[in-house]
Amino acid sequence: MPNEKVPKNATKFICDICNFKCCKESNYNSHLLTRKHKFLTNPNEIVPKNADKNHTCE
């Protein structure tokens, strides 16, 4: 159908597990690093709240 209209910013990146949709790859990559996504994709693994802020003093 040549007359069918397609939106300019069609959704290209979809995470069906989290019901997340976006059109920018950078937003999708950020979503993959979220606690919610990690928990839903692997519920047996414990995801710490502050994974990046674990520092030890000597």
PDB file of N, CA and C in Angstrom:
ATOM      1  N   MET A   1       0.827  -1.173   0.000  1.00  0.00           N
ATOM      2  CA  MET A   1       0.000   0.000   0.000  1.00  0.00           C
ATOM      3  C   MET A   1       0.877   1.244   0.000  1.00  0.00           C
ATOM      4  N   PRO A   2       1.037   1.900  -1.084  1.00  0.00           N
ATOM      5  CA  PRO A   2       1.922   3.066  -1.163  1.00  0.00           C
ATOM      6  C   PRO A   2       1.395   4.297  -0.431  1.00  0.00           C
ATOM      7  N   ASN A   3       0.106   4.383  -0.156  1.00  0.00           N
ATOM      8  CA  ASN A   3      -0.459   5.552   0.511  1.00  0.00           C
ATOM      9  C   ASN A   3      -0.489   5.418   2.031  1.00  0.00           C
ATOM     10  N   GLU A   4       0.019   4.330   2.546  1.00  0.00           N
ATOM     11  CA  GLU A   4       0.009   4.110   3.995  1.00  0.00           C
ATOM     12  C   GLU A   4       1.032   5.030   4.661  1.00  0.00           C
ATOM     13  N   LYS A   5       0.594   5.761   5.685  1.00  0.00           N
ATOM     14  CA  LYS A   5       1.476   6.702   6.372  1.00  0.00           C
ATOM     15  C   LYS A   5       2.192   6.009   7.527  1.00  0.00           C
ATOM     16  N   VAL A   6       3.469   6.300   7.632  1.00  0.00           N
ATOM     17  CA  VAL A   6       4.294   5.759   8.706  1.00  0.00           C
ATOM     18  C   VAL A   6       4.796   6.933   9.530  1.00  0.00           C
ATOM     19  N   PRO A   7       4.708   6.848  10.863  1.00  0.00           N
ATOM     20  CA  PRO A   7       5.202   7.963  11.677  1.00  0.00           C
ATOM     21  C   PRO A   7       6.696   8.180  11.485  1.00  0.00           C
ATOM     22  N   LYS A   8       7.122   9.444  11.603  1.00  0.00           N
ATOM     23  CA  LYS A   8       8.534   9.768  11.417  1.00  0.00           C
ATOM     24  C   LYS A   8       9.406   9.068  12.449  1.00  0.00           C
ATOM     25  N   ASN A   9       8.961   9.065  13.694  1.00  0.00           N
ATOM     26  CA  ASN A   9       9.729   8.442  14.770  1.00  0.00           C
ATOM     27  C   ASN A   9       9.106   7.104  15.141  1.00  0.00           C
ATOM     28  N   ALA A  10       9.143   6.173  14.229  1.00  0.00           N
ATOM     29  CA  ALA A  10       8.574   4.860  14.490  1.00  0.00           C
ATOM     30  C   ALA A  10       9.390   4.152  15.563  1.00  0.00           C
ATOM     31  N   THR A  11       8.709   3.448  16.452  1.00  0.00           N
ATOM     32  CA  THR A  11       9.396   2.725  17.516  1.00  0.00           C
ATOM     33  C   THR A  11      10.256   1.630  16.905  1.00  0.00           C
ATOM     34  N   LYS A  12      11.523   1.643  17.255  1.00  0.00           N
ATOM     35  CA  LYS A  12      12.450   0.673  16.696  1.00  0.00           C
ATOM     36  C   LYS A  12      12.993  -0.281  17.745  1.00  0.00           C
ATOM     37  N   PHE A  13      13.055   0.160  18.995  1.00  0.00           N
ATOM     38  CA  PHE A  13      13.658  -0.639  20.050  1.00  0.00           C
ATOM     39  C   PHE A  13      12.579  -1.024  21.056  1.00  0.00           C
ATOM     40  N   ILE A  14      12.396  -2.336  21.240  1.00  0.00           N
ATOM     41  CA  ILE A  14      11.328  -2.827  22.106  1.00  0.00           C
ATOM     42  C   ILE A  14      11.878  -3.895  23.040  1.00  0.00           C
ATOM     43  N   CYS A  15      11.551  -3.763  24.318  1.00  0.00           N
ATOM     44  CA  CYS A  15      11.854  -4.796  25.306  1.00  0.00           C
ATOM     45  C   CYS A  15      10.511  -5.367  25.749  1.00  0.00           C
ATOM     46  N   ASP A  16      10.162  -6.536  25.229  1.00  0.00           N
ATOM     47  CA  ASP A  16       8.865  -7.135  25.536  1.00  0.00           C
ATOM     48  C   ASP A  16       8.756  -7.556  26.996  1.00  0.00           C
ATOM     49  N   ILE A  17       9.856  -7.920  27.604  1.00  0.00           N
ATOM     50  CA  ILE A  17       9.847  -8.365  29.000  1.00  0.00           C
ATOM     51  C   ILE A  17       9.398  -7.240  29.918  1.00  0.00           C
ATOM     52  N   CYS A  18       9.907  -6.040  29.691  1.00  0.00           N
ATOM     53  CA  CYS A  18       9.614  -4.885  30.553  1.00  0.00           C
ATOM     54  C   CYS A  18       8.520  -3.986  29.985  1.00  0.00           C
ATOM     55  N   ASN A  19       8.047  -4.289  28.795  1.00  0.00           N
ATOM     56  CA  ASN A  19       7.073  -3.438  28.111  1.00  0.00           C
ATOM     57  C   ASN A  19       7.645  -2.036  27.907  1.00  0.00           C
ATOM     58  N   PHE A  20       8.877  -1.980  27.416  1.00  0.00           N
ATOM     59  CA  PHE A  20       9.589  -0.722  27.185  1.00  0.00           C
ATOM     60  C   PHE A  20       9.760  -0.518  25.688  1.00  0.00           C
ATOM     61  N   LYS A  21       9.408   0.678  25.213  1.00  0.00           N
ATOM     62  CA  LYS A  21       9.529   1.004  23.791  1.00  0.00           C
ATOM     63  C   LYS A  21      10.167   2.373  23.645  1.00  0.00           C
ATOM     64  N   CYS A  22      11.079   2.505  22.676  1.00  0.00           N
ATOM     65  CA  CYS A  22      11.696   3.801  22.404  1.00  0.00           C
ATOM     66  C   CYS A  22      12.213   3.820  20.970  1.00  0.00           C
ATOM     67  N   CYS A  23      12.586   5.005  20.537  1.00  0.00           N
ATOM     68  CA  CYS A  23      13.084   5.133  19.168  1.00  0.00           C
ATOM     69  C   CYS A  23      14.575   5.440  19.128  1.00  0.00           C
ATOM     70  N   LYS A  24      15.186   5.687  20.282  1.00  0.00           N
ATOM     71  CA  LYS A  24      16.620   5.980  20.327  1.00  0.00           C
ATOM     72  C   LYS A  24      17.384   4.792  20.903  1.00  0.00           C
ATOM     73  N   GLU A  25      18.461   4.441  20.237  1.00  0.00           N
ATOM     74  CA  GLU A  25      19.276   3.323  20.699  1.00  0.00           C
ATOM     75  C   GLU A  25      19.913   3.623  22.052  1.00  0.00           C
ATOM     76  N   SER A  26      20.269   4.867  22.302  1.00  0.00           N
ATOM     77  CA  SER A  26      20.889   5.225  23.577  1.00  0.00           C
ATOM     78  C   SER A  26      19.917   5.023  24.739  1.00  0.00           C
ATOM     79  N   ASN A  27      18.644   5.336  24.530  1.00  0.00           N
ATOM     80  CA  ASN A  27      17.645   5.102  25.578  1.00  0.00           C
ATOM     81  C   ASN A  27      17.456   3.611  25.828  1.00  0.00           C
ATOM     82  N   TYR A  28      17.481   2.834  24.768  1.00  0.00           N
ATOM     83  CA  TYR A  28      17.335   1.388  24.904  1.00  0.00           C
ATOM     84  C   TYR A  28      18.528   0.796  25.653  1.00  0.00           C
ATOM     85  N   ASN A  29      19.731   1.255  25.327  1.00  0.00           N
ATOM     86  CA  ASN A  29      20.924   0.765  26.021  1.00  0.00           C
ATOM     87  C   ASN A  29      20.887   1.144  27.495  1.00  0.00           C
ATOM     88  N   SER A  30      20.383   2.324  27.805  1.00  0.00           N
ATOM     89  CA  SER A  30      20.231   2.731  29.204  1.00  0.00           C
ATOM     90  C   SER A  30      19.216   1.842  29.903  1.00  0.00           C
ATOM     91  N   HIS A  31      18.155   1.490  29.213  1.00  0.00           N
ATOM     92  CA  HIS A  31      17.143   0.607  29.791  1.00  0.00           C
ATOM     93  C   HIS A  31      17.728  -0.761  30.130  1.00  0.00           C
ATOM     94  N   LEU A  32      18.592  -1.272  29.269  1.00  0.00           N
ATOM     95  CA  LEU A  32      19.190  -2.587  29.512  1.00  0.00           C
ATOM     96  C   LEU A  32      20.020  -2.609  30.790  1.00  0.00           C
ATOM     97  N   LEU A  33      20.482  -1.467  31.254  1.00  0.00           N
ATOM     98  CA  LEU A  33      21.297  -1.383  32.460  1.00  0.00           C
ATOM     99  C   LEU A  33      20.477  -1.121  33.719  1.00  0.00           C
ATOM    100  N   THR A  34      19.162  -0.950  33.586  1.00  0.00           N
ATOM    101  CA  THR A  34      18.334  -0.634  34.745  1.00  0.00           C
ATOM    102  C   THR A  34      18.120  -1.858  35.621  1.00  0.00           C
ATOM    103  N   ARG A  35      17.846  -1.585  36.880  1.00  0.00           N
ATOM    104  CA  ARG A  35      17.610  -2.648  37.853  1.00  0.00           C
ATOM    105  C   ARG A  35      16.370  -3.465  37.472  1.00  0.00           C
ATOM    106  N   LYS A  36      15.337  -2.787  37.017  1.00  0.00           N
ATOM    107  CA  LYS A  36      14.093  -3.461  36.634  1.00  0.00           C
ATOM    108  C   LYS A  36      14.349  -4.488  35.532  1.00  0.00           C
ATOM    109  N   HIS A  37      15.070  -4.098  34.493  1.00  0.00           N
ATOM    110  CA  HIS A  37      15.334  -5.007  33.381  1.00  0.00           C
ATOM    111  C   HIS A  37      16.188  -6.190  33.829  1.00  0.00           C
ATOM    112  N   LYS A  38      17.217  -5.916  34.607  1.00  0.00           N
ATOM    113  CA  LYS A  38      18.090  -6.995  35.073  1.00  0.00           C
ATOM    114  C   LYS A  38      17.323  -7.983  35.937  1.00  0.00           C
ATOM    115  N   PHE A  39      16.427  -7.476  36.790  1.00  0.00           N
ATOM    116  CA  PHE A  39      15.658  -8.357  37.661  1.00  0.00           C
ATOM    117  C   PHE A  39      14.670  -9.199  36.858  1.00  0.00           C
ATOM    118  N   LEU A  40      13.998  -8.602  35.897  1.00  0.00           N
ATOM    119  CA  LEU A  40      13.004  -9.336  35.118  1.00  0.00           C
ATOM    120  C   LEU A  40      13.635 -10.341  34.164  1.00  0.00           C
ATOM    121  N   THR A  41      14.841 -10.085  33.700  1.00  0.00           N
ATOM    122  CA  THR A  41      15.492 -11.023  32.788  1.00  0.00           C
ATOM    123  C   THR A  41      16.186 -12.156  33.526  1.00  0.00           C
ATOM    124  N   ASN A  42      16.603 -11.916  34.777  1.00  0.00           N
ATOM    125  CA  ASN A  42      17.260 -12.955  35.567  1.00  0.00           C
ATOM    126  C   ASN A  42      16.846 -12.794  37.034  1.00  0.00           C
ATOM    127  N   PRO A  43      15.650 -13.275  37.403  1.00  0.00           N
ATOM    128  CA  PRO A  43      15.130 -13.041  38.756  1.00  0.00           C
ATOM    129  C   PRO A  43      15.898 -13.771  39.856  1.00  0.00           C
ATOM    130  N   ASN A  44      16.708 -14.762  39.523  1.00  0.00           N
ATOM    131  CA  ASN A  44      17.449 -15.501  40.543  1.00  0.00           C
ATOM    132  C   ASN A  44      18.708 -14.779  41.000  1.00  0.00           C
ATOM    133  N   GLU A  45      19.180 -13.835  40.206  1.00  0.00           N
ATOM    134  CA  GLU A  45      20.387 -13.091  40.544  1.00  0.00           C
ATOM    135  C   GLU A  45      20.012 -11.863  41.364  1.00  0.00           C
ATOM    136  N   ILE A  46      20.710 -11.637  42.457  1.00  0.00           N
ATOM    137  CA  ILE A  46      20.445 -10.486  43.306  1.00  0.00           C
ATOM    138  C   ILE A  46      21.140  -9.273  42.706  1.00  0.00           C
ATOM    139  N   VAL A  47      20.366  -8.222  42.475  1.00  0.00           N
ATOM    140  CA  VAL A  47      20.899  -6.991  41.899  1.00  0.00           C
ATOM    141  C   VAL A  47      21.017  -5.972  43.023  1.00  0.00           C
ATOM    142  N   PRO A  48      22.233  -5.538  43.369  1.00  0.00           N
ATOM    143  CA  PRO A  48      22.385  -4.552  44.448  1.00  0.00           C
ATOM    144  C   PRO A  48      21.827  -3.191  44.048  1.00  0.00           C
ATOM    145  N   LYS A  49      21.338  -2.442  45.046  1.00  0.00           N
ATOM    146  CA  LYS A  49      20.764  -1.121  44.775  1.00  0.00           C
ATOM    147  C   LYS A  49      21.813  -0.170  44.218  1.00  0.00           C
ATOM    148  N   ASN A  50      22.990  -0.150  44.815  1.00  0.00           N
ATOM    149  CA  ASN A  50      24.046   0.777  44.413  1.00  0.00           C
ATOM    150  C   ASN A  50      25.238  -0.005  43.880  1.00  0.00           C
ATOM    151  N   ALA A  51      25.068  -0.639  42.753  1.00  0.00           N
ATOM    152  CA  ALA A  51      26.122  -1.479  42.199  1.00  0.00           C
ATOM    153  C   ALA A  51      27.368  -0.672  41.845  1.00  0.00           C
ATOM    154  N   ASP A  52      27.188   0.558  41.387  1.00  0.00           N
ATOM    155  CA  ASP A  52      28.326   1.369  40.964  1.00  0.00           C
ATOM    156  C   ASP A  52      28.994   2.094  42.130  1.00  0.00           C
ATOM    157  N   LYS A  53      28.378   2.122  43.292  1.00  0.00           N
ATOM    158  CA  LYS A  53      28.891   2.905  44.404  1.00  0.00           C
ATOM    159  C   LYS A  53      29.510   2.040  45.504  1.00  0.00           C
ATOM    160  N   ASN A  54      29.891   0.825  45.191  1.00  0.00           N
ATOM    161  CA  ASN A  54      30.518  -0.050  46.178  1.00  0.00           C
ATOM    162  C   ASN A  54      32.017   0.209  46.213  1.00  0.00           C
ATOM    163  N   HIS A  55      32.463   0.971  47.223  1.00  0.00           N
ATOM    164  CA  HIS A  55      33.874   1.297  47.375  1.00  0.00           C
ATOM    165  C   HIS A  55      34.357   0.755  48.718  1.00  0.00           C
ATOM    166  N   THR A  56      35.610   0.339  48.761  1.00  0.00           N
ATOM    167  CA  THR A  56      36.189  -0.118  50.021  1.00  0.00           C
ATOM    168  C   THR A  56      37.385   0.755  50.359  1.00  0.00           C
ATOM    169  N   CYS A  57      37.502   1.076  51.623  1.00  0.00           N
ATOM    170  CA  CYS A  57      38.633   1.875  52.095  1.00  0.00           C
ATOM    171  C   CYS A  57      39.667   0.948  52.708  1.00  0.00           C
ATOM    172  N   GLU A  58      40.912   1.239  52.462  1.00  0.00           N
ATOM    173  CA  GLU A  58      41.984   0.410  53.013  1.00  0.00           C
ATOM    174  C   GLU A  58      42.634   1.082  54.187  1.00  0.00           C
TER     175      GLU A  58
END
